[in-house]
Coordinates of C-alpha atoms and ligand atoms in Angstrom, one line a residue:
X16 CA -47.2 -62.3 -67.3
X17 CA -44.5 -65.1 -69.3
X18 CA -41.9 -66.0 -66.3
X19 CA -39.8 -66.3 -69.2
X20 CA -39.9 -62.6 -70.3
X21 CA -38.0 -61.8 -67.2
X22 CA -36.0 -64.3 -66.4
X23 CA -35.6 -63.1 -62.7
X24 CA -39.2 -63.1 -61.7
X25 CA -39.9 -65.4 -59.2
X26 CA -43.5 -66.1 -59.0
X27 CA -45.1 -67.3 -55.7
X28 CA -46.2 -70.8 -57.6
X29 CA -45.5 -72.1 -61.3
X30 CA -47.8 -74.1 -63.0
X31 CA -46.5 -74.4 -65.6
X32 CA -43.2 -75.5 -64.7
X33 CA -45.0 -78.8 -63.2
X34 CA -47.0 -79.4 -66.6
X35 CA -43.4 -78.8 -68.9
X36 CA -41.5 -80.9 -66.5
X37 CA -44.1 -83.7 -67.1
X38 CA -45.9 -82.6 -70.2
X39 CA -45.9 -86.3 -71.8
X40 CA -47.3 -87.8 -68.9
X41 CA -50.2 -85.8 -68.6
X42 CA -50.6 -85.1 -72.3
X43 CA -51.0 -89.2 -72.5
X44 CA -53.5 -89.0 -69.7
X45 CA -56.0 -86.9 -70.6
X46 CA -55.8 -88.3 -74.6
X47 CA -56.9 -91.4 -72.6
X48 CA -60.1 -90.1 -70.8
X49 CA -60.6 -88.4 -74.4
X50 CA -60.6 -91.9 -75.7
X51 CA -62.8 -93.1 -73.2
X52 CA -64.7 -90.1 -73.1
X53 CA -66.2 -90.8 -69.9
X54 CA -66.5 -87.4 -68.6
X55 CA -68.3 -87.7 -65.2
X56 CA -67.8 -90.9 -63.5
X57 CA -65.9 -93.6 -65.5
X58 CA -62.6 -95.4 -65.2
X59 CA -60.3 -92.0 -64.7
X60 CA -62.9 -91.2 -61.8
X61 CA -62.9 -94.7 -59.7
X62 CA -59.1 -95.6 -60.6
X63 CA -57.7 -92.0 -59.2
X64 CA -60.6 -92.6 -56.0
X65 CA -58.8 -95.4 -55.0
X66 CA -54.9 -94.8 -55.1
X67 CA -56.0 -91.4 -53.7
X68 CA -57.5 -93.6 -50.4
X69 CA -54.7 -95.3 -50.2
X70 CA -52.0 -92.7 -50.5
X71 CA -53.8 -90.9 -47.1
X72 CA -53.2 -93.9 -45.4
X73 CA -56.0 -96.4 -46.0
X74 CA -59.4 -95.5 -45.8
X75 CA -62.0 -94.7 -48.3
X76 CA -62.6 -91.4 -50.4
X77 CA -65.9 -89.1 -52.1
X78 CA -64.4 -86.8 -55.0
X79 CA -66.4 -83.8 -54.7
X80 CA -66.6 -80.8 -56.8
X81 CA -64.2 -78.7 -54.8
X82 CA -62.6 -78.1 -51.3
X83 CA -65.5 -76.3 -49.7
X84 CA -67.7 -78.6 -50.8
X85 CA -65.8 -81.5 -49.2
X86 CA -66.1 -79.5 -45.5
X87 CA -70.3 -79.1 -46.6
X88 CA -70.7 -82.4 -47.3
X89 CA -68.6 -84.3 -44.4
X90 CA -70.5 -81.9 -42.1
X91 CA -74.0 -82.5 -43.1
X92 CA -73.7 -86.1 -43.3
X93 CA -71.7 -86.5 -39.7
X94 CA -74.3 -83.8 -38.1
X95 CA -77.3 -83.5 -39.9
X96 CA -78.4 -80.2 -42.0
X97 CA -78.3 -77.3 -39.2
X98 CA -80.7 -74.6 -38.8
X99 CA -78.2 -72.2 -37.6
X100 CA -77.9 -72.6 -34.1
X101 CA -75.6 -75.1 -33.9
X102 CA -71.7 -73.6 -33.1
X103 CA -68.2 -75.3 -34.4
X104 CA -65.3 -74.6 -33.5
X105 CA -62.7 -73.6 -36.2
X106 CA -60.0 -70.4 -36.6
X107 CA -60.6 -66.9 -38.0
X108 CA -57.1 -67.4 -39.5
X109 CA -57.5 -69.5 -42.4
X110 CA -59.3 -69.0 -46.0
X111 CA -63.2 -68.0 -46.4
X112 CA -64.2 -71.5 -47.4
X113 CA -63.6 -73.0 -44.2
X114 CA -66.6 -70.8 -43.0
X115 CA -68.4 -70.6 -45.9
X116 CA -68.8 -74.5 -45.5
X117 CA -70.0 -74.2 -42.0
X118 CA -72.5 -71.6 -42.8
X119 CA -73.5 -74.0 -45.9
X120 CA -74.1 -76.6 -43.5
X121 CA -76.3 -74.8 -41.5
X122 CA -73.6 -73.9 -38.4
X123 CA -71.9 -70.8 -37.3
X124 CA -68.2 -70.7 -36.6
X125 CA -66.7 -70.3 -32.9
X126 CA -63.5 -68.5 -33.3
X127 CA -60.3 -69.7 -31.1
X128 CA -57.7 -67.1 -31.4
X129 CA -53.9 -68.8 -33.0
X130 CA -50.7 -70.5 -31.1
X131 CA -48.5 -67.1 -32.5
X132 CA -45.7 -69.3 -33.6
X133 CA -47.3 -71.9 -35.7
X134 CA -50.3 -70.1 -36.7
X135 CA -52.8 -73.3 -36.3
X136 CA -55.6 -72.9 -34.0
X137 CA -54.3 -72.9 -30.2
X138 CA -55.3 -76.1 -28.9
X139 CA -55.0 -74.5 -24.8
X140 CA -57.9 -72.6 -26.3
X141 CA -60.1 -75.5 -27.4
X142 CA -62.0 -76.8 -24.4
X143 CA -62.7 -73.8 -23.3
X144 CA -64.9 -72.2 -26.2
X145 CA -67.0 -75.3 -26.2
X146 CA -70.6 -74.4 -24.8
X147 CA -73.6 -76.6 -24.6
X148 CA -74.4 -75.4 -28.5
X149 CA -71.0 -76.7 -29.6
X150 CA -71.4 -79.7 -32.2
X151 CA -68.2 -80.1 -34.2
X152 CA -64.4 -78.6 -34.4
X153 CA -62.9 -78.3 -37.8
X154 CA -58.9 -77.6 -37.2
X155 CA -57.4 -76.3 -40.5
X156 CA -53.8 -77.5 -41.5
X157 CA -52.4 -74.0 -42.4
X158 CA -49.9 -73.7 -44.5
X159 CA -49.2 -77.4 -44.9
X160 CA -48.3 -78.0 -41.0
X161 CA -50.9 -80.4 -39.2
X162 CA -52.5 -79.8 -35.5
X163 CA -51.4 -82.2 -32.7
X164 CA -54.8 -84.5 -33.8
X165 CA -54.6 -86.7 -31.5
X166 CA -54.8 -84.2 -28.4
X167 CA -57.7 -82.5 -30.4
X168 CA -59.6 -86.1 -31.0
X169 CA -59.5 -86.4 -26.8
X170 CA -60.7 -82.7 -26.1
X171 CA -63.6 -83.7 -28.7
X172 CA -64.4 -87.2 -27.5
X173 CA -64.7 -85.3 -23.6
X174 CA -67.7 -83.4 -25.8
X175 CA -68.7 -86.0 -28.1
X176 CA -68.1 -83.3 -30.6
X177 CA -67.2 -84.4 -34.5
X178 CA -64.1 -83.7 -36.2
X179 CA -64.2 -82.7 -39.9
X180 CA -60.1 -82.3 -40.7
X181 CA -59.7 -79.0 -43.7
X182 CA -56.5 -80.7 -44.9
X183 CA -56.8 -78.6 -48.2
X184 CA -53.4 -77.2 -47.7
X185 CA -51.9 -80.2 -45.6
X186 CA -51.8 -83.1 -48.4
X187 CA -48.9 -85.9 -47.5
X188 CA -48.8 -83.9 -43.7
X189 CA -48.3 -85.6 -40.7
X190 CA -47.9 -85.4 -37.3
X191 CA -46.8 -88.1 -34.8
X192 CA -47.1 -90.2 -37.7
X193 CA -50.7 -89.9 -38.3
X194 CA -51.9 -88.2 -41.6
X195 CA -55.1 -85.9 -42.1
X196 CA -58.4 -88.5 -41.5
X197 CA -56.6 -90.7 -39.7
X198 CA -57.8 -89.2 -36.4
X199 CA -60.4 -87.0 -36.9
X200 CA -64.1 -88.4 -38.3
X201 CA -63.2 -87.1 -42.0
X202 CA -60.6 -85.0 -43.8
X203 CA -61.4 -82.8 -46.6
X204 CA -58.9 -81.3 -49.3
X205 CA -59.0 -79.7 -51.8
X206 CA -57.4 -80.0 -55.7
X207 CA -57.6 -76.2 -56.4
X208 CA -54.5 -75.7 -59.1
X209 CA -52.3 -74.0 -56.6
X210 CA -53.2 -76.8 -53.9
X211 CA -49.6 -78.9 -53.4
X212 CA -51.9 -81.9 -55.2
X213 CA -53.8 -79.3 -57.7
X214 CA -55.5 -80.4 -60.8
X215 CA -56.7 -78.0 -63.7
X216 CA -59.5 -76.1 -62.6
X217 CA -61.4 -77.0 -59.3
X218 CA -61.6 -80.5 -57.0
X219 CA -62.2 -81.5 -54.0
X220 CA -62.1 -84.9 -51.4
X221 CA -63.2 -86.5 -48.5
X222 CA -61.3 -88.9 -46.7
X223 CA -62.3 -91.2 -43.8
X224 CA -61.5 -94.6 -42.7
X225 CA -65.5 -94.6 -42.1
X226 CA -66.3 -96.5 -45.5
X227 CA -70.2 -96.0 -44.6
X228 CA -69.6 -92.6 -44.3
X229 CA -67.9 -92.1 -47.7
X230 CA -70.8 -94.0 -49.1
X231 CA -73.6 -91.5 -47.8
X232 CA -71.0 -88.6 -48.9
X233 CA -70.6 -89.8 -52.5
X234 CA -74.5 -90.0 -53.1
X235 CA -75.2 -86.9 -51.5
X236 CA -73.0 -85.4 -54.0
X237 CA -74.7 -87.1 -57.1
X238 CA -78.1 -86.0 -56.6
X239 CA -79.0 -88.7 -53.5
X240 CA -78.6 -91.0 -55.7
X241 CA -78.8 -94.6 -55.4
X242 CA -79.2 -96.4 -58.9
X243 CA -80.0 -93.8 -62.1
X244 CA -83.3 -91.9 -61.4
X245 CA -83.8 -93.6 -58.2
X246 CA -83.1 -91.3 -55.7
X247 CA -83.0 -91.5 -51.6
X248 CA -83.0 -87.9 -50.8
X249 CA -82.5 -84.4 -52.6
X250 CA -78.8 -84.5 -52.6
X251 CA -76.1 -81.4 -54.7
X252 CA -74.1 -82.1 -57.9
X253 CA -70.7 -82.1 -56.8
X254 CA -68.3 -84.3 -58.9
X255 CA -65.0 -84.3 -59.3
X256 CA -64.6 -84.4 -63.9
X257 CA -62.8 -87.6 -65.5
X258 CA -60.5 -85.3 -66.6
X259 CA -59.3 -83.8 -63.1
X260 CA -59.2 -87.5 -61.9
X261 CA -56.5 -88.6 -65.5
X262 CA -54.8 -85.2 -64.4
X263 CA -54.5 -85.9 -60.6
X264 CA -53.4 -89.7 -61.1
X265 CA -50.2 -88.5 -62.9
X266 CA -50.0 -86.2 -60.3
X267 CA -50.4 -88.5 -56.9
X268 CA -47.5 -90.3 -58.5
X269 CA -44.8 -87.7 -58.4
X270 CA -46.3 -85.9 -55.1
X271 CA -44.1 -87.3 -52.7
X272 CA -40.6 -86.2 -54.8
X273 CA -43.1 -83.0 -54.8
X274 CA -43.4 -82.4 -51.2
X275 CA -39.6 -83.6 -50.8
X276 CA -38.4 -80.2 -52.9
X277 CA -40.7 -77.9 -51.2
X278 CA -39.0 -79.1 -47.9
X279 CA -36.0 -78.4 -49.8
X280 CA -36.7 -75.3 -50.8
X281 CA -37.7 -74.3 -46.9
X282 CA -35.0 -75.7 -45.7
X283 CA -33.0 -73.0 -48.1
X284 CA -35.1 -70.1 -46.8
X285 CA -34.2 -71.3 -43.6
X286 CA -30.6 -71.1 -44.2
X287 CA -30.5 -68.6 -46.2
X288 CA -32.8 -65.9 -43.3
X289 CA -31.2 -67.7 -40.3
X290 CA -28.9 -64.8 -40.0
X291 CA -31.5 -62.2 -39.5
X292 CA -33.4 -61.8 -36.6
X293 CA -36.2 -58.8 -38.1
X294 CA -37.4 -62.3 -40.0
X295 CA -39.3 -64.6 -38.1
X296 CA -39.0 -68.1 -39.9
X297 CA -41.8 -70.8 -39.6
X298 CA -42.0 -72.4 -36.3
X299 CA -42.7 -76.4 -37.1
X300 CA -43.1 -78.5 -34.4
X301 CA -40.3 -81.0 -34.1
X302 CA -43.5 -84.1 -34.1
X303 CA -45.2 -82.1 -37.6
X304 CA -44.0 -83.3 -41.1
X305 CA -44.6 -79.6 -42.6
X306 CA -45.5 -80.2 -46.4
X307 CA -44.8 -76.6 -46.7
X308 CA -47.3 -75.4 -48.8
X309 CA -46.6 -72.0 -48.1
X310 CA -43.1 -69.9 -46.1
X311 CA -44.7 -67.4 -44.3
X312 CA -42.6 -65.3 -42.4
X313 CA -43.1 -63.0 -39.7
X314 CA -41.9 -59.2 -40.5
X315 CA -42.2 -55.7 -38.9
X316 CA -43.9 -53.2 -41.8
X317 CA -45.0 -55.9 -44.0
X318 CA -46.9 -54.0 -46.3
X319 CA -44.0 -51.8 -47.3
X320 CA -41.8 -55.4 -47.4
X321 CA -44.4 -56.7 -49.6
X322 CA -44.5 -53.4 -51.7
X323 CA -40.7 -53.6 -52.7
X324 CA -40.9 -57.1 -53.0
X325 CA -43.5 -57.1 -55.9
X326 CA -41.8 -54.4 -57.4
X327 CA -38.3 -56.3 -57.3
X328 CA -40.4 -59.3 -59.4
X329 CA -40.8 -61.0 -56.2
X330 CA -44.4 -62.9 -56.3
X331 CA -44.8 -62.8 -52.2
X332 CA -48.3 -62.5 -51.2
X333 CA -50.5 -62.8 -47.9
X334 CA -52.2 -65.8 -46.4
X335 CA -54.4 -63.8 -44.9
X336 CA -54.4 -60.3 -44.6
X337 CA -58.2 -59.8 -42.9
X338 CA -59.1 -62.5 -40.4
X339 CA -62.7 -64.5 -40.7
X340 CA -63.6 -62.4 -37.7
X341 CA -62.9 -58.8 -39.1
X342 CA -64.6 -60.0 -42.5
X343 CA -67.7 -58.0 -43.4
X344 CA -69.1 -61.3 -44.5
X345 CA -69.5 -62.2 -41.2
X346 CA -70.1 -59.4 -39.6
X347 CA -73.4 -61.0 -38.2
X348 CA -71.5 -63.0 -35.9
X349 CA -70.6 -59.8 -33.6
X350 CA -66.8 -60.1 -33.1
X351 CA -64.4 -57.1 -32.7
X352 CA -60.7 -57.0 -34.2
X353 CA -59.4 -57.3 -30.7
X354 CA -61.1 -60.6 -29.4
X355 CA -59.0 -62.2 -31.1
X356 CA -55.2 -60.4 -30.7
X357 CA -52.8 -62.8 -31.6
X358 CA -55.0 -63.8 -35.0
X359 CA -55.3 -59.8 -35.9
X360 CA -51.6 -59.5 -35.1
X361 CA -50.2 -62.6 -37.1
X362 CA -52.4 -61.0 -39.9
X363 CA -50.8 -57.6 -39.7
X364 CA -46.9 -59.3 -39.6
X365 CA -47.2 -62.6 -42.2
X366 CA -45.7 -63.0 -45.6
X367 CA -45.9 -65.8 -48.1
X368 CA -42.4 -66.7 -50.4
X369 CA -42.6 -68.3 -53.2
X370 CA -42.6 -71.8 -52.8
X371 CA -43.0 -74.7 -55.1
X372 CA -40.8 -77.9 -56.0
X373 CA -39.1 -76.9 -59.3
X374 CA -38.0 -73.1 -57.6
X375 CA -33.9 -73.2 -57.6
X376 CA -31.2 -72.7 -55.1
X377 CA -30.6 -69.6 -57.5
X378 CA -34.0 -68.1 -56.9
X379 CA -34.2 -69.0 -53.4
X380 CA -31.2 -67.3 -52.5
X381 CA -32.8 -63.9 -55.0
X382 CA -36.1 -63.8 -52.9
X383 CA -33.5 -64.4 -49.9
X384 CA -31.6 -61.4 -50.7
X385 CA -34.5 -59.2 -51.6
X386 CA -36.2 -59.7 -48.7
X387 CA -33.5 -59.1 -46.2
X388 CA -32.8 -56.2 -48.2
X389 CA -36.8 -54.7 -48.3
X390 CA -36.8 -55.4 -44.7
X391 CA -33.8 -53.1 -43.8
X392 CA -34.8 -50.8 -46.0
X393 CA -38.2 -50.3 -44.2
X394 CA -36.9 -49.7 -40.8
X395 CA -37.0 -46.5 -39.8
Ligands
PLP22 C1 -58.3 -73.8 -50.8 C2 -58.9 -73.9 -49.4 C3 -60.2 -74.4 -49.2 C4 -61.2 -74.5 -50.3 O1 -60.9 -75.3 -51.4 P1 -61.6 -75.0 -52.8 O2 -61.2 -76.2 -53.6 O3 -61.0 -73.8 -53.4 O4 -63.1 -74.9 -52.6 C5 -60.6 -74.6 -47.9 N1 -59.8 -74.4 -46.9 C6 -58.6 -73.9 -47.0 C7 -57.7 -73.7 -45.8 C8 -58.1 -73.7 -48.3 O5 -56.8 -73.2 -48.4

């Protein structure tokens, strides 16, 4: 629906406030790549490849087709092609991809229930789950806040275990200083529109301060290629297009000012729902640089908060509502809802905000309202 048509819709992202507010920019961008017409590959391609590297911190980066992709390809190349055996261990709270990936790479998922306040896979959990058919760990940065990597890097290098970083909601995070890659093996994020770094249709990267890895990566995902029709192995097509490169170049160079106004924009939803204690406001830990690229709160009846919500013109939504583990996608894997309580539980409680850098004081302080306002309403 047009934003415009009611003017007191607040959606939970606007893309199209981010193309208006920079229309000429990227309008100029993507005329160039026309002119250059270099569609896969090409100037667009290498030029965005390398400011991306160095804007995560210096290291080297594969632009893949998409965020799953990325996990697939950093996995296969660290661990080999499974057969299914092989266990990593990773969170039931997060998006389908993450284990879609792992099955892709020919590994099942080991689910470690959540730290309740943060969300993010509960690193008291860790050693524990890993068994003698434990390869890997892939922590996902939820929401835009990072895992304590470096305590996560030790646990693995006790179990000589590989770390593939999902980052694809964590772009510009830190913690203790240290950005996704810069720890684990590899990073992978994604460019999916809604992403906080989000081109126009779907994108993906792998970042690693292991050049020789990022080499292997790239020509798995052109065909295992090494020069045209020479080819080393049977690799995928995954490419990020010219075009998304042009488009995320603009991008990389406002996404700092980006991730500055989502902070702001938290920082009003904390102000604004401090007064209320039936709201449970994100818990970020005072050594995490939250890039916020979701507000999820905690409430009691969320489904009935959401309800009224939506139907006040507030875009909330759920990030996620049914955990990896209670999927019927992966039923196979044999878990139950309950061995995993604090995951179910966050599931049954979370709601997103809207949240993106050009929302307003004025809206923040609508969705503010309204939600204090559907929350007292649905107490008995
Ligand atoms: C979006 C997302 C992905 C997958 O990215 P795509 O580009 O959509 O393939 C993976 N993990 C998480 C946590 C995500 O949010």
């Amino acid at each position: 629906m047009d934003a415009r048509m009611q003017p007191d819709r607040v959606p939970l992202v606007d893309l199209r406030a981010q193309y208006e507010a920079h229309q000429d920019e990227f309008d100029a961008a993507v005329q160039g790549c026309l002119a250059r017409s270099s569609f896969v590959g090409g100037s667009d391609h290498e030029a965005f490849r390398k400011s991306f590297a160095a804007w995560c911190g210096g290291g080297d980066v594969a632009l893949v087709g998409n965020g799953t992709d990325a996990i697939t390809l950093a996995l296969v190349e660290l661990l080999g092609q499974g057969d299914g055996s092989g266990e990593i261990v990773t969170t039931s709270h997060t998006f389908i991809a993450t284990t879609e990936a792992i099955a892709q790479a020919g590994y099942r998922p080991l689910f470690v229930d959540i730290d309740p306040h943060t969300y993010l896979m509960d690193l008291d959990r860790v050693e524990a789950a890993i068994g003698p058919n434990t390869k890997a760990i892939v922590p996902v940065h939820l929401y835009g806040q990072m895992l304590d990597m470096r305590r996560l890097r030790a646990i693995a290098d006790r179990h000589k275990l590989v770390v593939v970083e999902d980052a694809a909601q964590a772009h510009g995070a830190r913690f203790d200083g240290a950005g996704p890659g810069m720890l684990g093996h590899a990073a992978t994020f994604s460019f999916y529109p809604g992403k906080n770094l989000g081109c126009w249709g779907d994108g993906g990267a792998v970042f690693s301060r292991d050049a020789a890895l990022i080499r292997r990566i790239e020509m798995r995902a052109n065909h295992g290629r090494m020069e045209k029709y020479l080819h080393q192995f049977q690799g995928v097509n995954s490419r990020l297009d010219g075009l998304q490169a042009a488009v995320l170049a603009v991008k990389l160079r406002h996404i700092d000012a980006w991730t500055k106004a989502r902070r702001q924009v938290a920082a009003w939803y904390d102000e604004l729902l401090a007064g209320d204690n039936h709201v449970r406001r994100p818990h970020v830990d005072p050594r995490a640089e939250h890039v916020f690229h979701l507000y999820v709160v905690g409430v009691e009846h969320r489904d009935a908060v959401l309800q009224e919500l939506n139907s006040n013109g507030i875009g909330a939504g759920i990030h996620y509502p049914v955990p990896l583990h209670m999927q019927p996608a992966l039923s196979h894997l044999g878990y139950a809802p309950e061995d995993l309580p604090l995951t179910r539980k966050a599931a049954d409680r979370i709601l997103s905000l809207p949240i993106y850098p050009e929302l307003t004081r004025r809206q923040a302080e609508r969705v503010a309202r309204a939600l204090l306002d559907a929350v007292g309403a649905a107490r008995p």
